């Protein structure tokens, strides 16, 4: 079809592709990530990431940048895209997880870019270190988890420390990104100190270095001993929650089936129903605190929740149980 409204001399619109490479092995590079690199005129990235995909770069303009030149990388990508080039900005793992996606949008917005200004931006997801490292150690993320970066290059230490404290207190499984470098050696020591305030010294910890790369190494240890281990720039530290265990070389966080079912027989414990919230789920818990006759202050201490939250909940009338509520999937 001949579109006469578009002059044939108009340059093709540029494109920025934020490509997550996954952990680094070609087997774990997604088909779309591979295609995006193939489509690109220019590939921009940190030296190590360029090296990971070196064999896919023939005939392309390749711009290698150092770790500290993130904003330059984004500016350069935008300039090339404005010239009508297709630019792949590559990150290890996922480009949106401690990667180039954020700084790129900041640079684009600063320059007045909008989603319909002609330059298209595509984000191509990749498996982040939290996923790939978890896969190498077992099933540590089967219950609530979070990621915390120990890098204080752009984040004040009190912010990082508060997040460590909150995650430790709330029993999240935690993946520590950027745990240690040549110059940043004390952060992991402080992280351990904060975690030990809330978790047992024998809490399982896995340290995964260079996942899915030739120098891959997995080490199991405990919260108490983790700082004695070899941890570096290419390591991710996975700290288990209060229920996480290690068996036969596998780190596992239970999903919670044992709270409801007898694991041997598959029958539910007294008072529990398949497909329904636990008896200590929200509805059951509300009934319990209302019936307890205890005040907000005592309940707050008992359940380790803020007193004003308990008071607000107690102030609301208890709704009658609705047996007609829909069934829920459990897995
Ligand atoms: N965008 C990346 C994270 C970049 S921050 C992602 O989504 O994975 C850099 C940190 O990521 C490292 O300090 C390390 O903690 C973690 N990391 C990245 N690749 C890794 C790998 N192959 N093995 C273990 N940890 C890795």
CSV table of N, CA, C and O and ligand atoms in Angstrom, one decimal, residues 23 92-94 97-98 128-129 133 177-179 208 210-211 213 233-236, ligand 1:
chain,number,residue,atom,x,y,z
A,23,UNK,N,20.6,-13.5,33.3
A,23,UNK,CA,21.8,-13.7,34.1
A,23,UNK,C,23.1,-13.6,33.3
A,23,UNK,O,24.1,-13.3,33.8
A,92,UNK,N,22.2,-6.3,32.5
A,92,UNK,CA,22.1,-7.7,32.9
A,92,UNK,C,20.8,-7.8,33.7
A,92,UNK,O,20.2,-6.8,34.1
A,93,UNK,N,20.3,-9.0,33.8
A,93,UNK,CA,19.0,-9.3,34.5
A,93,UNK,C,17.9,-8.6,33.8
A,93,UNK,O,17.7,-8.8,32.6
A,94,UNK,N,17.2,-7.8,34.6
A,94,UNK,CA,16.1,-7.0,34.0
A,94,UNK,C,16.5,-5.5,34.0
A,94,UNK,O,17.1,-5.0,35.0
A,97,UNK,N,15.3,-3.4,36.9
A,97,UNK,CA,15.7,-3.7,38.3
A,97,UNK,C,17.1,-3.2,38.6
A,97,UNK,O,18.0,-3.8,38.1
A,98,UNK,N,17.2,-2.1,39.3
A,98,UNK,CA,18.5,-1.5,39.5
A,98,UNK,C,19.2,-1.3,38.2
A,98,UNK,O,20.4,-1.5,38.1
A,128,UNK,N,15.7,-11.4,36.5
A,128,UNK,CA,16.6,-10.6,37.4
A,128,UNK,C,17.4,-11.6,38.3
A,128,UNK,O,17.0,-12.8,38.4
A,129,UNK,N,18.4,-11.1,38.9
A,129,UNK,CA,19.3,-11.9,39.7
A,129,UNK,C,18.5,-12.6,40.8
A,129,UNK,O,18.8,-13.7,41.2
A,133,UNK,N,19.1,-16.5,40.8
A,133,UNK,CA,19.9,-17.0,42.0
A,133,UNK,C,19.0,-17.9,42.8
A,133,UNK,O,19.4,-19.0,43.3
A,177,UNK,N,21.0,-7.1,46.8
A,177,UNK,CA,21.7,-6.8,45.6
A,177,UNK,C,22.9,-5.9,46.0
A,177,UNK,O,22.8,-5.2,47.0
A,178,UNK,N,23.9,-5.9,45.2
A,178,UNK,CA,25.1,-5.0,45.4
A,178,UNK,C,25.6,-5.2,46.9
A,178,UNK,O,25.7,-4.2,47.6
A,179,UNK,N,25.8,-6.4,47.3
A,179,UNK,CA,26.0,-6.6,48.8
A,179,UNK,C,27.4,-6.1,49.2
A,179,UNK,O,27.5,-5.6,50.4
A,208,UNK,N,25.0,-16.4,46.1
A,208,UNK,CA,25.2,-16.9,44.7
A,208,UNK,C,26.0,-15.9,44.0
A,208,UNK,O,25.7,-14.7,43.9
A,210,UNK,N,27.9,-14.9,40.3
A,210,UNK,CA,28.0,-15.1,38.9
A,210,UNK,C,27.0,-16.2,38.4
A,210,UNK,O,27.4,-17.1,37.7
A,211,UNK,N,25.8,-16.1,38.8
A,211,UNK,CA,24.8,-17.1,38.4
A,211,UNK,C,24.7,-17.3,36.9
A,211,UNK,O,24.7,-16.3,36.1
A,213,UNK,N,26.9,-18.0,34.8
A,213,UNK,CA,28.1,-17.5,34.1
A,213,UNK,C,29.2,-18.6,34.4
A,213,UNK,O,29.1,-19.3,35.4
A,233,UNK,N,31.0,-8.1,44.1
A,233,UNK,CA,30.1,-7.3,43.2
A,233,UNK,C,29.2,-8.2,42.4
A,233,UNK,O,28.1,-7.7,42.0
A,234,UNK,N,29.6,-9.4,42.2
A,234,UNK,CA,28.7,-10.3,41.3
A,234,UNK,C,28.0,-11.3,42.2
A,234,UNK,O,27.5,-12.3,41.7
A,235,UNK,N,27.8,-11.0,43.5
A,235,UNK,CA,27.1,-11.9,44.3
A,235,UNK,C,25.7,-11.3,44.7
A,235,UNK,O,25.5,-10.1,44.8
A,236,UNK,N,24.7,-12.2,44.8
A,236,UNK,CA,23.4,-11.9,45.4
A,236,UNK,C,23.3,-12.7,46.7
A,236,UNK,O,23.6,-13.9,46.7
B,1,LIG,N1,19.6,-5.4,36.5
B,1,LIG,C1,20.2,-6.5,37.3
B,1,LIG,C2,20.8,-5.9,38.7
B,1,LIG,C3,21.9,-4.9,38.5
B,1,LIG,S1,22.6,-4.4,40.1
B,1,LIG,C4,19.3,-7.6,37.5
B,1,LIG,O1,18.1,-7.4,37.3
B,1,LIG,O2,19.7,-8.7,38.0
B,1,LIG,C5,24.0,-5.5,40.2
B,1,LIG,C6,23.8,-6.6,41.2
B,1,LIG,O3,22.9,-7.6,40.7
B,1,LIG,C7,25.1,-7.3,41.6
B,1,LIG,O4,25.8,-6.7,42.6
B,1,LIG,C8,24.5,-8.7,42.1
B,1,LIG,O5,24.0,-8.5,43.4
B,1,LIG,C9,23.3,-8.9,41.2
B,1,LIG,N2,23.6,-9.7,40.1
B,1,LIG,C10,23.5,-9.4,38.8
B,1,LIG,N3,23.9,-10.4,38.0
B,1,LIG,C11,24.2,-11.5,38.8
B,1,LIG,C12,24.5,-12.9,38.6
B,1,LIG,N4,24.7,-13.4,37.4
B,1,LIG,N5,24.7,-13.6,39.7
B,1,LIG,C13,24.5,-13.1,40.9
B,1,LIG,N6,24.2,-11.9,41.2
B,1,LIG,C14,24.0,-11.0,40.1
